[in-house]
GROMACS .gro file of C-alpha atoms in nm:
model
  328
    1MET     CA    1  14.592   7.340   7.901
    2LYS     CA    2  14.302   7.225   8.115
    3ASN     CA    3  14.286   7.567   8.285
    4LYS     CA    4  14.282   7.740   7.947
    5ALA     CA    5  13.989   7.524   7.838
    6VAL     CA    6  13.800   7.608   8.158
    7TRP     CA    7  13.856   7.981   8.114
    8PHE     CA    8  13.757   7.956   7.747
    9ARG     CA    9  13.430   7.783   7.841
   10ARG     CA   10  13.365   8.044   8.111
   11GLY     CA   11  13.430   8.321   7.860
   12LEU     CA   12  13.183   8.168   7.617
   13CYS     CA   13  12.923   8.140   7.893
   14ALA     CA   14  12.973   8.506   7.993
   15LEU     CA   15  12.941   8.613   7.630
   16ALA     CA   16  12.626   8.405   7.591
   17VAL     CA   17  12.472   8.562   7.902
   18SER     CA   18  12.564   8.911   7.776
   19LEU     CA   19  12.415   8.844   7.433
   20ALA     CA   20  12.101   8.696   7.588
   21ALA     CA   21  12.058   9.001   7.811
   22SER     CA   22  12.102   9.229   7.511
   23ALA     CA   23  11.855   9.025   7.307
   24HIS     CA   24  11.595   9.053   7.583
   25ALA     CA   25  11.643   9.426   7.645
   26GLN     CA   26  11.327   9.622   7.575
   27GLN     CA   27  11.352   9.853   7.273
   28VAL     CA   28  11.201  10.201   7.310
   29SER     CA   29  11.189  10.467   7.036
   30MET     CA   30  11.219  10.819   7.180
   31GLU     CA   31  11.240  11.173   7.041
   32THR     CA   32  11.357  11.502   7.187
   33GLY     CA   33  11.467  11.850   7.079
   34THR     CA   34  11.809  12.011   7.053
   35PRO     CA   35  12.098  11.809   7.203
   36SER     CA   36  12.233  12.104   7.406
   37SER     CA   37  11.899  12.182   7.574
   38VAL     CA   38  11.805  12.034   7.911
   39SER     CA   39  11.524  11.837   7.744
   40GLY     CA   40  11.788  11.695   7.509
   41LEU     CA   41  12.054  11.635   7.773
   42VAL     CA   42  11.824  11.436   8.004
   43PRO     CA   43  11.745  11.148   7.764
   44GLN     CA   44  12.100  11.157   7.623
   45THR     CA   45  12.247  11.118   7.971
   46MET     CA   46  11.986  10.864   8.079
   47ALA     CA   47  12.032  10.642   7.772
   48SER     CA   48  12.329  10.454   7.919
   49TYR     CA   49  12.156  10.416   8.257
   50TRP     CA   50  11.838  10.288   8.094
   51ALA     CA   51  12.042  10.040   7.888
   52ARG     CA   52  12.214   9.919   8.205
   53ASP     CA   53  11.870   9.866   8.359
   54GLY     CA   54  11.733   9.670   8.065
   55VAL     CA   55  11.577   9.932   7.836
   56GLU     CA   56  11.747  10.015   7.505
   57VAL     CA   57  11.642  10.366   7.401
   58GLN     CA   58  11.672  10.459   7.035
   59LEU     CA   59  11.694  10.837   7.069
   60SER     CA   60  11.630  11.081   6.785
   61MET     CA   61  11.728  11.444   6.858
   62ASN     CA   62  11.669  11.780   6.691
   63GLN     CA   63  11.302  11.692   6.647
   64THR     CA   64  11.012  11.940   6.638
   65MET     CA   65  10.825  11.864   6.958
   66SER     CA   66  10.481  11.939   6.813
   67LYS     CA   67  10.542  11.663   6.557
   68SER     CA   68  10.672  11.425   6.824
   69VAL     CA   69  10.352  11.477   7.024
   70LEU     CA   70  10.149  11.389   6.714
   71LYS     CA   71  10.352  11.072   6.651
   72LEU     CA   72  10.321  10.971   7.015
   73GLY     CA   73   9.945  11.018   7.003
   74GLN     CA   74   9.926  10.810   6.685
   75GLY     CA   75  10.120  10.528   6.849
   76ALA     CA   76  10.404  10.565   6.597
   77LEU     CA   77  10.650  10.649   6.877
   78ASP     CA   78  10.709  10.496   7.220
   79ALA     CA   79  10.827  10.801   7.413
   80ALA     CA   80  10.911  11.170   7.378
   81MET     CA   81  10.980  11.484   7.574
   82VAL     CA   82  10.636  11.646   7.560
   83PRO     CA   83  10.557  12.015   7.620
   84PRO     CA   84  10.237  12.025   7.831
   85ASN     CA   85  10.092  12.307   7.623
   86GLY     CA   86  10.152  12.099   7.311
   87LEU     CA   87   9.941  11.819   7.457
   88LYS     CA   88   9.674  12.073   7.552
   89ALA     CA   89   9.670  12.208   7.196
   90LEU     CA   90   9.630  11.856   7.056
   91ALA     CA   91   9.331  11.789   7.282
   92ASN     CA   92   9.171  12.126   7.203
   93GLY     CA   93   9.241  12.129   6.830
   94THR     CA   94   9.428  12.459   6.844
   95GLU     CA   95   9.752  12.557   6.665
   96PRO     CA   96   9.936  12.363   6.538
   97TYR     CA   97   9.664  12.094   6.541
   98VAL     CA   98   9.370  12.289   6.399
   99GLY     CA   99   9.119  12.067   6.221
  100LEU     CA  100   9.194  11.740   6.399
  101GLY     CA  101   8.876  11.758   6.609
  102ASP     CA  102   8.786  11.428   6.775
  103LYS     CA  103   9.096  11.265   6.629
  104GLY     CA  104   9.310  11.507   6.826
  105VAL     CA  105   9.117  11.431   7.145
  106ALA     CA  106   9.171  11.058   7.091
  107MET     CA  107   9.542  11.105   7.019
  108ALA     CA  108   9.589  11.319   7.330
  109ASP     CA  109   9.421  11.046   7.534
  110ASN     CA  110   9.677  10.799   7.398
  111ILE     CA  111   9.959  10.980   7.581
  112ARG     CA  112  10.064  10.909   7.938
  113ALA     CA  113  10.323  11.079   8.158
  114LEU     CA  114  10.611  10.935   8.359
  115PHE     CA  115  10.755  11.249   8.523
  116SER     CA  116  10.814  11.618   8.458
  117VAL     CA  117  11.150  11.784   8.399
  118PRO     CA  118  11.231  12.153   8.464
  119THR     CA  119  11.411  12.251   8.148
  120SER     CA  120  11.527  12.579   8.001
  121ILE     CA  121  11.452  12.937   8.104
  122TYR     CA  122  11.303  13.194   7.872
  123HIS     CA  123  11.556  13.474   7.818
  124PRO     CA  124  11.379  13.774   7.656
  125MET     CA  125  11.660  14.002   7.544
  126VAL     CA  126  11.739  14.317   7.352
  127TRP     CA  127  12.064  14.490   7.266
  128ALA     CA  128  12.158  14.715   7.557
  129ASP     CA  129  12.181  15.019   7.328
  130SER     CA  130  11.839  14.958   7.166
  131GLY     CA  131  11.652  15.197   7.394
  132ILE     CA  132  11.420  14.912   7.503
  133GLU     CA  133  11.431  14.873   7.880
  134SER     CA  134  11.098  14.701   7.949
  135TRP     CA  135  10.838  14.487   7.776
  136GLU     CA  136  10.620  14.796   7.730
  137ASP     CA  137  10.904  14.967   7.541
  138ALA     CA  138  10.883  14.690   7.280
  139ALA     CA  139  10.541  14.807   7.156
  140GLY     CA  140  10.551  14.830   6.777
  141LYS     CA  141  10.874  14.629   6.762
  142ARG     CA  142  10.951  14.289   6.608
  143ILE     CA  143  10.952  14.006   6.862
  144PHE     CA  144  11.074  13.652   6.791
  145ILE     CA  145  10.814  13.402   6.920
  146GLY     CA  146  10.966  13.069   6.816
  147PRO     CA  147  10.937  12.838   6.514
  148PRO     CA  148  10.622  12.820   6.300
  149GLY     CA  149  10.366  12.588   6.458
  150GLY     CA  150  10.586  12.529   6.762
  151ALA     CA  151  10.463  12.487   7.118
  152ALA     CA  152  10.673  12.789   7.220
  153ASN     CA  153  10.449  13.035   7.033
  154ALA     CA  154  10.175  13.035   7.297
  155GLN     CA  155  10.429  13.051   7.580
  156ILE     CA  156  10.616  13.351   7.441
  157VAL     CA  157  10.294  13.535   7.352
  158ALA     CA  158  10.175  13.478   7.711
  159LEU     CA  159  10.510  13.600   7.845
  160ALA     CA  160  10.485  13.920   7.642
  161GLU     CA  161  10.126  13.970   7.756
  162SER     CA  162  10.226  13.933   8.121
  163GLY     CA  163  10.492  14.194   8.047
  164GLY     CA  164  10.220  14.434   7.929
  165LEU     CA  165  10.206  14.368   7.553
  166SER     CA  166   9.897  14.218   7.391
  167SER     CA  167   9.946  14.024   7.067
  168GLY     CA  168   9.837  14.315   6.847
  169GLN     CA  169  10.090  14.560   6.990
  170TYR     CA  170  10.399  14.413   6.822
  171GLU     CA  171  10.503  14.223   6.510
  172ALA     CA  172  10.542  13.853   6.590
  173VAL     CA  173  10.827  13.691   6.397
  174LYS     CA  174  10.849  13.312   6.358
  175ALA     CA  175  11.165  13.129   6.253
  176PRO     CA  176  11.345  12.802   6.336
  177TRP     CA  177  11.535  12.800   6.665
  178GLY     CA  178  11.862  12.731   6.487
  179VAL     CA  179  11.862  13.062   6.298
  180ALA     CA  180  11.712  13.285   6.568
  181ALA     CA  181  12.032  13.409   6.733
  182GLN     CA  182  12.189  13.492   6.398
  183GLY     CA  183  11.868  13.664   6.288
  184PHE     CA  184  11.884  13.878   6.602
  185GLN     CA  185  12.244  13.971   6.527
  186ASP     CA  186  12.146  14.056   6.169
  187GLY     CA  187  11.869  14.289   6.290
  188GLN     CA  188  11.574  14.078   6.173
  189PHE     CA  189  11.393  14.137   6.502
  190ASP     CA  190  11.426  14.367   6.801
  191VAL     CA  191  11.347  14.126   7.085
  192LEU     CA  192  11.490  13.775   7.094
  193VAL     CA  193  11.312  13.532   7.327
  194MET     CA  194  11.510  13.210   7.355
  195THR     CA  195  11.519  12.919   7.597
  196TYR     CA  196  11.858  12.868   7.759
  197ALA     CA  197  11.981  12.691   8.067
  198LEU     CA  198  12.084  12.945   8.330
  199GLY     CA  199  12.439  13.059   8.259
  200SER     CA  200  12.436  12.924   7.903
  201GLN     CA  201  12.775  12.941   7.732
  202ALA     CA  202  12.609  13.028   7.401
  203LEU     CA  203  12.440  13.333   7.552
  204SER     CA  204  12.757  13.433   7.736
  205GLU     CA  205  12.939  13.441   7.402
  206LEU     CA  206  12.657  13.639   7.239
  207SER     CA  207  12.666  13.898   7.519
  208LEU     CA  208  13.042  13.938   7.474
  209SER     CA  209  12.992  14.033   7.110
  210ARG     CA  210  12.752  14.311   7.210
  211ASN     CA  211  12.595  14.398   7.545
  212ILE     CA  212  12.242  14.276   7.609
  213ARG     CA  213  11.956  14.363   7.842
  214LEU     CA  214  11.706  14.107   7.969
  215LEU     CA  215  11.343  14.214   7.994
  216SER     CA  216  11.173  14.141   8.325
  217LEU     CA  217  10.819  14.079   8.440
  218ALA     CA  218  10.684  14.269   8.738
  219SER     CA  219  10.694  14.057   9.053
  220ASP     CA  220  10.313  14.040   9.065
  221LYS     CA  221  10.313  13.889   8.713
  222ALA     CA  222  10.563  13.614   8.793
  223GLU     CA  223  10.308  13.332   8.802
  224PRO     CA  224  10.241  13.195   8.450
  225PRO     CA  225   9.895  13.092   8.328
  226GLU     CA  226   9.803  12.731   8.401
  227GLY     CA  227   9.826  12.469   8.130
  228LEU     CA  228  10.126  12.616   7.948
  229GLY     CA  229  10.390  12.403   8.117
  230LEU     CA  230  10.570  12.692   8.284
  231THR     CA  231  10.694  12.787   8.628
  232PRO     CA  232  10.840  13.117   8.764
  233ALA     CA  233  11.215  13.175   8.734
  234VAL     CA  234  11.469  13.445   8.813
  235ILE     CA  235  11.784  13.532   8.619
  236PRO     CA  236  12.034  13.710   8.848
  237ALA     CA  237  12.163  14.046   8.726
  238ASP     CA  238  12.524  13.930   8.690
  239THR     CA  239  12.462  13.599   8.512
  240TYR     CA  240  12.618  13.695   8.176
  241PRO     CA  241  12.936  13.897   8.111
  242GLY     CA  242  12.773  14.148   7.876
  243GLN     CA  243  12.443  14.173   8.063
  244GLU     CA  244  12.334  14.528   8.152
  245ASN     CA  245  12.070  14.472   8.421
  246ALA     CA  246  12.085  14.648   8.754
  247ASP     CA  247  11.827  14.408   8.902
  248ASP     CA  248  11.740  14.042   8.867
  249SER     CA  249  11.504  13.954   8.582
  250VAL     CA  250  11.176  13.774   8.648
  251THR     CA  251  11.079  13.530   8.375
  252TRP     CA  252  10.946  13.176   8.325
  253GLN     CA  253  11.104  12.833   8.309
  254THR     CA  254  10.964  12.563   8.084
  255LEU     CA  255  10.853  12.224   8.210
  256MET     CA  256  10.855  11.914   7.992
  257MET     CA  257  10.695  11.577   8.048
  258MET     CA  258  10.853  11.244   7.971
  259GLY     CA  259  10.555  11.112   7.778
  260VAL     CA  260  10.489  10.760   7.655
  261ARG     CA  261  10.216  10.591   7.453
  262LYS     CA  262   9.932  10.459   7.666
  263ASP     CA  263   9.982  10.094   7.568
  264LEU     CA  264  10.354  10.083   7.648
  265SER     CA  265  10.403   9.787   7.881
  266ASP     CA  266  10.374   9.859   8.252
  267ASP     CA  267  10.713   9.698   8.318
  268VAL     CA  268  10.894   9.922   8.067
  269ALA     CA  269  10.721  10.238   8.195
  270TYR     CA  270  10.810  10.136   8.551
  271GLN     CA  271  11.175  10.075   8.461
  272LEU     CA  272  11.209  10.404   8.271
  273THR     CA  273  11.071  10.588   8.574
  274LYS     CA  274  11.261  10.398   8.843
  275SER     CA  275  11.590  10.423   8.655
  276TYR     CA  276  11.551  10.800   8.613
  277PHE     CA  277  11.511  10.857   8.986
  278SER     CA  278  11.785  10.607   9.071
  279HIS     CA  279  12.036  10.807   8.868
  280VAL     CA  280  11.908  11.166   8.885
  281ASN     CA  281  12.170  11.268   9.143
  282GLU     CA  282  12.451  11.128   8.928
  283MET     CA  283  12.315  11.320   8.629
  284ALA     CA  284  12.306  11.643   8.827
  285LYS     CA  285  12.670  11.600   8.932
  286SER     CA  286  12.781  11.523   8.577
  287ASN     CA  287  12.648  11.846   8.423
  288ALA     CA  288  12.577  12.181   8.589
  289LEU     CA  289  12.286  12.236   8.349
  290LEU     CA  290  12.106  11.946   8.518
  291ALA     CA  291  12.162  12.067   8.874
  292ASP     CA  292  11.792  12.148   8.931
  293LEU     CA  293  11.669  11.795   8.860
  294PRO     CA  294  11.706  11.628   9.204
  295LYS     CA  295  11.506  11.897   9.386
  296ALA     CA  296  11.230  11.925   9.125
  297ASP     CA  297  10.874  11.809   9.191
  298PRO     CA  298  10.832  11.517   8.944
  299LEU     CA  299  10.457  11.574   8.916
  300LYS     CA  300  10.460  11.953   8.869
  301GLY     CA  301  10.304  12.073   8.546
  302LEU     CA  302  10.179  11.733   8.430
  303ASN     CA  303   9.857  11.751   8.230
  304ALA     CA  304   9.852  11.390   8.111
  305LYS     CA  305   9.746  11.097   8.324
  306LEU     CA  306  10.032  10.898   8.470
  307HIS     CA  307  10.115  10.564   8.312
  308PRO     CA  308  10.031  10.277   8.553
  309GLY     CA  309  10.397  10.172   8.546
  310ALA     CA  310  10.498  10.516   8.675
  311VAL     CA  311  10.223  10.506   8.939
  312ARG     CA  312  10.367  10.176   9.060
  313TYR     CA  313  10.707  10.339   9.110
  314TYR     CA  314  10.567  10.643   9.294
  315ARG     CA  315  10.370  10.423   9.531
  316GLU     CA  316  10.678  10.212   9.604
  317ALA     CA  317  10.873  10.533   9.669
  318GLY     CA  318  10.603  10.669   9.900
  319ILE     CA  319  10.520  10.964   9.672
  320GLN     CA  320  10.159  11.079   9.691
  321VAL     CA  321   9.991  11.084   9.350
  322PRO     CA  322   9.696  11.326   9.307
  323ASP     CA  323   9.371  11.159   9.197
  324GLU     CA  324   9.352  11.374   8.883
  325LEU     CA  325   9.671  11.211   8.752
  326LEU     CA  326   9.535  10.856   8.787
  327SER     CA  327   9.374  10.676   8.493
  328LYS     CA  328   9.024  10.551   8.562
   0.00000   0.00000   0.00000
């Protein structure tokens, strides 16, 4: 009986410690895009690790990133996956933030970065029997450039331009991501430009329904313009079962920033950053779509200053931080 009482008291103590730890866990509101995208998978996968390390993340998915950037800049959100070109547009008052002026500049300055994440790869595709074999062949055709007001618009327009098509040489079609593939199948546009992880199951299934061809950039056009949050990428010729490409396709991969509001506590920003790098190898092993994460440069493509909490982690880890990423 005595032993039972001892174990009961110990159980109560353990429960009290657990509840106290939970009560003291830092709460962070975070937004990201589609759950199946790399930018969605990273915070989903990290949520349990962050919780284990003392940060409870309340994650909202399927959000429009341009709106998340705005909320982050307003201080209405703690963290979000941020497209670098979206932050640039906010600071410059360009689409989709036209008219914000100085308010946009102030909101952009309220955003800090923790690290960058290589995410999905732009797959510009046509039906293999369409007669379109290159970007130039798509002159006068209808090209899907992403959702209205989305950060992808500028990226896809730049991709087409690097392929040899200026914005006036084709009809740009905007629609939500969720209806784009079906719209392509229904003939609403001739060129579908979507972001997928390399080897995406969804695209594999689409290519089995009807053969596709991926449009490629010339090798001397592989480097994307600065400030758009992009890096060169290659899609091997045999990646998808219904892919009719004799050669590899040169395209661009998107980069996203884990962004936070400027006044997020240094300790929370530090823990979010440290926990990510402590578990990045486990994440990569758990999902093939995250395999690129461990070898990625965490500072590549950042166009926001680093949060001091992140700087603290990088200095502890011996990672050199460029002066332009430091807040003054």
